[in-house]
PDB file of C-alpha atoms in Angstrom:
ATOM      1  CA  MET A   1      -9.220  20.590   6.959  1.00  0.00           C
ATOM      2  CA  GLN A   2      -9.959  20.345  10.363  1.00  0.00           C
ATOM      3  CA  LEU A   3     -10.089  16.856  11.709  1.00  0.00           C
ATOM      4  CA  PRO A   4     -13.538  16.263  14.002  1.00  0.00           C
ATOM      5  CA  ASP A   5     -13.032  15.867  17.402  1.00  0.00           C
ATOM      6  CA  MET A   6     -13.074  12.480  18.966  1.00  0.00           C
ATOM      7  CA  ASP A   7     -15.330  11.959  21.799  1.00  0.00           C
ATOM      8  CA  LYS A   8     -13.374  11.343  25.414  1.00  0.00           C
ATOM      9  CA  PRO A   9     -13.946   7.522  25.925  1.00  0.00           C
ATOM     10  CA  GLU A  10     -15.531   6.443  28.757  1.00  0.00           C
ATOM     11  CA  ALA A  11     -13.129   3.812  29.329  1.00  0.00           C
ATOM     12  CA  ALA A  12      -9.535   4.016  29.931  1.00  0.00           C
ATOM     13  CA  ALA A  13      -7.769   6.026  27.956  1.00  0.00           C
ATOM     14  CA  ARG A  14      -4.291   7.543  27.196  1.00  0.00           C
ATOM     15  CA  GLU A  15      -4.292  10.851  25.710  1.00  0.00           C
ATOM     16  CA  VAL A  16      -2.041  11.822  22.343  1.00  0.00           C
ATOM     17  CA  ARG A  17      -1.227  14.497  20.448  1.00  0.00           C
ATOM     18  CA  LEU A  18      -0.971  13.341  16.682  1.00  0.00           C
ATOM     19  CA  VAL A  19       1.001  16.004  14.474  1.00  0.00           C
ATOM     20  CA  TYR A  20       0.655  15.586  10.475  1.00  0.00           C
ATOM     21  CA  ALA A  21       2.504  16.037   7.369  1.00  0.00           C
ATOM     22  CA  ASP A  22       1.028  18.846   6.381  1.00  0.00           C
ATOM     23  CA  GLY A  23       1.304  20.728  10.123  1.00  0.00           C
ATOM     24  CA  SER A  24      -1.534  20.208  11.631  1.00  0.00           C
ATOM     25  CA  ALA A  25      -2.782  18.405  15.158  1.00  0.00           C
ATOM     26  CA  ARG A  26      -5.417  17.263  16.851  1.00  0.00           C
ATOM     27  CA  THR A  27      -5.557  15.162  19.802  1.00  0.00           C
ATOM     28  CA  VAL A  28      -6.749  11.614  20.084  1.00  0.00           C
ATOM     29  CA  TYR A  29      -7.649   9.365  23.071  1.00  0.00           C
ATOM     30  CA  VAL A  30      -6.598   5.772  22.516  1.00  0.00           C
ATOM     31  CA  THR A  31      -8.196   2.651  24.276  1.00  0.00           C
ATOM     32  CA  GLU A  32      -6.800  -1.000  24.480  1.00  0.00           C
ATOM     33  CA  THR A  33     -10.146  -1.896  23.139  1.00  0.00           C
ATOM     34  CA  GLU A  34      -9.788  -4.130  19.812  1.00  0.00           C
ATOM     35  CA  GLU A  35     -13.190  -4.134  17.542  1.00  0.00           C
ATOM     36  CA  PRO A  36     -12.794  -7.258  15.536  1.00  0.00           C
ATOM     37  CA  PHE A  37     -12.714  -7.011  11.726  1.00  0.00           C
ATOM     38  CA  PRO A  38     -15.973  -7.955  10.410  1.00  0.00           C
ATOM     39  CA  GLU A  39     -16.593 -11.833   8.613  1.00  0.00           C
ATOM     40  CA  GLY A  40     -16.438 -11.635   4.675  1.00  0.00           C
ATOM     41  CA  ARG A  41     -16.552  -8.031   4.293  1.00  0.00           C
ATOM     42  CA  LEU A  42     -14.359  -5.189   2.753  1.00  0.00           C
ATOM     43  CA  ILE A  43     -13.535  -2.376   3.817  1.00  0.00           C
ATOM     44  CA  VAL A  44     -13.632   0.465   0.773  1.00  0.00           C
ATOM     45  CA  SER A  45     -12.680   4.380   0.226  1.00  0.00           C
ATOM     46  CA  ARG A  46     -11.406   6.695  -2.257  1.00  0.00           C
ATOM     47  CA  THR A  47      -9.827   9.801  -1.738  1.00  0.00           C
ATOM     48  CA  ASP A  48      -8.697  12.882  -3.892  1.00  0.00           C
ATOM     49  CA  LEU A  49      -5.005  13.552  -4.647  1.00  0.00           C
ATOM     50  CA  GLN A  50      -4.750  15.002  -1.052  1.00  0.00           C
ATOM     51  CA  GLY A  51      -6.223  11.956   0.716  1.00  0.00           C
ATOM     52  CA  ILE A  52      -9.479  13.807   1.334  1.00  0.00           C
ATOM     53  CA  ILE A  53     -12.479  11.207   1.531  1.00  0.00           C
ATOM     54  CA  THR A  54     -14.594  11.622  -1.289  1.00  0.00           C
ATOM     55  CA  ASN A  55     -16.100   7.976  -0.799  1.00  0.00           C
ATOM     56  CA  ALA A  56     -16.796   5.321   1.640  1.00  0.00           C
ATOM     57  CA  ASN A  57     -18.578   2.063   1.975  1.00  0.00           C
ATOM     58  CA  ASP A  58     -20.847   1.087   4.756  1.00  0.00           C
ATOM     59  CA  ALA A  59     -18.144  -1.624   6.059  1.00  0.00           C
ATOM     60  CA  PHE A  60     -16.019   1.882   6.424  1.00  0.00           C
ATOM     61  CA  VAL A  61     -18.367   4.123   8.281  1.00  0.00           C
ATOM     62  CA  GLU A  62     -19.520   1.261  10.512  1.00  0.00           C
ATOM     63  CA  MET A  63     -15.545   0.090  11.378  1.00  0.00           C
ATOM     64  CA  SER A  64     -14.737   3.602  11.595  1.00  0.00           C
ATOM     65  CA  GLY A  65     -17.101   4.882  14.200  1.00  0.00           C
ATOM     66  CA  TRP A  66     -17.551   8.200  12.525  1.00  0.00           C
ATOM     67  CA  ALA A  67     -21.245   9.125  10.903  1.00  0.00           C
ATOM     68  CA  ARG A  68     -20.913   9.066   6.701  1.00  0.00           C
ATOM     69  CA  GLU A  69     -20.710  13.167   6.707  1.00  0.00           C
ATOM     70  CA  ASP A  70     -18.303  13.343   9.636  1.00  0.00           C
ATOM     71  CA  LEU A  71     -16.224  10.806   7.256  1.00  0.00           C
ATOM     72  CA  ILE A  72     -16.685  12.460   3.600  1.00  0.00           C
ATOM     73  CA  GLY A  73     -14.891  15.698   3.259  1.00  0.00           C
ATOM     74  CA  ALA A  74     -12.077  15.111   6.113  1.00  0.00           C
ATOM     75  CA  PRO A  75      -8.737  13.281   5.479  1.00  0.00           C
ATOM     76  CA  GLN A  76      -8.095   9.564   5.453  1.00  0.00           C
ATOM     77  CA  ASN A  77      -6.160  10.636   8.622  1.00  0.00           C
ATOM     78  CA  ILE A  78      -8.796  10.638  10.966  1.00  0.00           C
ATOM     79  CA  LEU A  79      -8.403   7.151  11.187  1.00  0.00           C
ATOM     80  CA  ARG A  80      -4.008   7.122  12.110  1.00  0.00           C
ATOM     81  CA  HIS A  81      -3.510   5.592  15.512  1.00  0.00           C
ATOM     82  CA  PRO A  82      -0.709   6.762  17.140  1.00  0.00           C
ATOM     83  CA  ASP A  83       0.876   3.308  16.886  1.00  0.00           C
ATOM     84  CA  ILE A  84       2.106   3.160  13.262  1.00  0.00           C
ATOM     85  CA  PRO A  85       5.138   4.861  12.861  1.00  0.00           C
ATOM     86  CA  LYS A  86       5.000   7.942  10.266  1.00  0.00           C
ATOM     87  CA  VAL A  87       7.763   6.124   8.206  1.00  0.00           C
ATOM     88  CA  THR A  88       5.074   4.025   7.085  1.00  0.00           C
ATOM     89  CA  PHE A  89       2.598   6.393   5.405  1.00  0.00           C
ATOM     90  CA  LYS A  90       5.507   7.998   4.326  1.00  0.00           C
ATOM     91  CA  GLY A  91       5.909   4.880   2.390  1.00  0.00           C
ATOM     92  CA  LEU A  92       2.570   4.653   1.496  1.00  0.00           C
ATOM     93  CA  TRP A  93       2.078   8.125  -0.139  1.00  0.00           C
ATOM     94  CA  ASP A  94       5.608   7.856  -2.026  1.00  0.00           C
ATOM     95  CA  ASP A  95       4.384   4.620  -3.605  1.00  0.00           C
ATOM     96  CA  LEU A  96       1.299   6.184  -4.459  1.00  0.00           C
ATOM     97  CA  ALA A  97       2.547   9.592  -5.521  1.00  0.00           C
ATOM     98  CA  ALA A  98       5.084   7.847  -8.046  1.00  0.00           C
ATOM     99  CA  GLY A  99       1.491   5.838  -9.771  1.00  0.00           C
ATOM    100  CA  LYS A 100       2.460   2.509  -7.419  1.00  0.00           C
ATOM    101  CA  LYS A 101       0.431   0.610  -5.769  1.00  0.00           C
ATOM    102  CA  TRP A 102       1.180  -0.236  -1.802  1.00  0.00           C
ATOM    103  CA  HIS A 103      -0.365  -2.605   0.453  1.00  0.00           C
ATOM    104  CA  GLY A 104       0.655  -3.392   4.343  1.00  0.00           C
ATOM    105  CA  TYR A 105      -0.940  -3.899   7.708  1.00  0.00           C
ATOM    106  CA  LEU A 106      -2.939  -0.862   9.304  1.00  0.00           C
ATOM    107  CA  LYS A 107      -3.485  -0.685  13.027  1.00  0.00           C
ATOM    108  CA  ASN A 108      -6.555   2.249  12.761  1.00  0.00           C
ATOM    109  CA  LEU A 109      -8.459   4.725  15.013  1.00  0.00           C
ATOM    110  CA  ARG A 110     -12.365   4.134  15.424  1.00  0.00           C
ATOM    111  CA  LYS A 111     -13.541   7.728  16.699  1.00  0.00           C
ATOM    112  CA  ASP A 112     -14.594   5.805  20.340  1.00  0.00           C
ATOM    113  CA  GLY A 113     -10.564   5.514  20.787  1.00  0.00           C
ATOM    114  CA  SER A 114     -10.839   1.830  19.960  1.00  0.00           C
ATOM    115  CA  PHE A 115      -9.159   0.500  16.938  1.00  0.00           C
ATOM    116  CA  TYR A 116      -9.112  -2.680  14.390  1.00  0.00           C
ATOM    117  CA  TRP A 117      -6.142  -4.105  12.013  1.00  0.00           C
ATOM    118  CA  VAL A 118      -6.398  -4.508   8.442  1.00  0.00           C
ATOM    119  CA  TYR A 119      -4.416  -5.258   5.572  1.00  0.00           C
ATOM    120  CA  ALA A 120      -4.729  -2.439   3.008  1.00  0.00           C
ATOM    121  CA  THR A 121      -4.208  -2.463  -0.612  1.00  0.00           C
ATOM    122  CA  ALA A 122      -4.240   1.623  -1.902  1.00  0.00           C
ATOM    123  CA  VAL A 123      -4.292   1.857  -5.831  1.00  0.00           C
ATOM    124  CA  PRO A 124      -4.379   4.837  -7.784  1.00  0.00           C
ATOM    125  CA  ASN A 125      -7.409   6.190  -9.585  1.00  0.00           C
ATOM    126  CA  VAL A 126      -6.173   7.025 -12.923  1.00  0.00           C
ATOM    127  CA  ARG A 127      -8.745   8.735 -15.795  1.00  0.00           C
ATOM    128  CA  ASN A 128      -7.624   9.783 -19.550  1.00  0.00           C
ATOM    129  CA  GLY A 129      -3.978   9.141 -18.155  1.00  0.00           C
ATOM    130  CA  GLN A 130      -3.692  10.909 -15.002  1.00  0.00           C
ATOM    131  CA  VAL A 131      -4.272  10.030 -11.734  1.00  0.00           C
ATOM    132  CA  VAL A 132      -7.374  11.987 -10.074  1.00  0.00           C
ATOM    133  CA  GLY A 133      -7.396  10.442  -6.406  1.00  0.00           C
ATOM    134  CA  TYR A 134      -7.093   6.914  -4.641  1.00  0.00           C
ATOM    135  CA  THR A 135      -9.012   3.948  -3.769  1.00  0.00           C
ATOM    136  CA  SER A 136      -8.439   1.731  -0.381  1.00  0.00           C
ATOM    137  CA  VAL A 137      -9.543  -1.225   0.070  1.00  0.00           C
ATOM    138  CA  ARG A 138      -9.339  -3.021   3.438  1.00  0.00           C
ATOM    139  CA  ARG A 139      -9.496  -6.901   3.709  1.00  0.00           C
ATOM    140  CA  LYS A 140      -9.431  -8.789   7.227  1.00  0.00           C
ATOM    141  CA  PRO A 141      -6.036  -9.235   8.066  1.00  0.00           C
ATOM    142  CA  SER A 142      -3.369 -12.252   8.770  1.00  0.00           C
ATOM    143  CA  ARG A 143      -3.175 -12.192  13.401  1.00  0.00           C
ATOM    144  CA  THR A 144       0.485 -14.005  12.761  1.00  0.00           C
ATOM    145  CA  ARG A 145       1.307 -10.583  10.455  1.00  0.00           C
ATOM    146  CA  ILE A 146       0.084  -8.513  12.727  1.00  0.00           C
ATOM    147  CA  ALA A 147       2.221 -10.240  15.704  1.00  0.00           C
ATOM    148  CA  GLU A 148       5.155  -9.809  13.001  1.00  0.00           C
ATOM    149  CA  VAL A 149       4.969  -6.072  12.639  1.00  0.00           C
ATOM    150  CA  ILE A 150       4.198  -4.645  16.089  1.00  0.00           C
ATOM    151  CA  PRO A 151       7.106  -5.073  17.149  1.00  0.00           C
ATOM    152  CA  VAL A 152       8.788  -3.565  13.812  1.00  0.00           C
ATOM    153  CA  TYR A 153       6.288  -0.658  14.205  1.00  0.00           C
ATOM    154  CA  ALA A 154       7.175  -0.087  17.408  1.00  0.00           C
ATOM    155  CA  GLN A 155      10.970   0.126  16.771  1.00  0.00           C
ATOM    156  CA  LEU A 156      10.087   2.505  13.906  1.00  0.00           C
ATOM    157  CA  LEU A 157       7.955   4.485  16.623  1.00  0.00           C
ATOM    158  CA  ALA A 158      11.081   4.637  18.957  1.00  0.00           C
ATOM    159  CA  GLU A 159      13.364   5.504  16.497  1.00  0.00           C
ATOM    160  CA  GLU A 160      11.413   8.712  15.507  1.00  0.00           C
ATOM    161  CA  ASN A 161      10.201   9.816  18.647  1.00  0.00           C
ATOM    162  CA  ALA A 162      14.147   9.748  19.204  1.00  0.00           C
ATOM    163  CA  ALA A 163      15.089  11.806  16.622  1.00  0.00           C
ATOM    164  CA  PRO A 164      15.987  14.931  17.530  1.00  0.00           C
TER     165      PRO A 164
END
């Protein structure tokens, strides 16, 4: 599935080419503008087994900056921010494939190039003993924990970028 194009933001932005695990790629525009997580809300989405979004609550739509019709049917990685190392997503998908719950801090990319931090929990959806998809619930993250993961993610990205 081809991801919808981002609009190039009017604010100063860096242009980044993202390459995904399936070999697809797209250009994203990233600003240094943070959108605060909405107080008292949860961001919830569901995907199929391939990570294609099948359901998104209103908070997800609002925070992403995308229209609901652009999100439904798009890969979950539409939100992937280039500051988050690939190994983070590998761990997430490996845990889900093993039937485990995953949780962690993620920096998500909005359609306009700004970002928002979340504390995410993702779980397999099991029906009649079979995993049929995944649900992710995102909460307001701890600023202390964000400050702790930023250098860890930066180090992991540096290692990824240095790899041949």
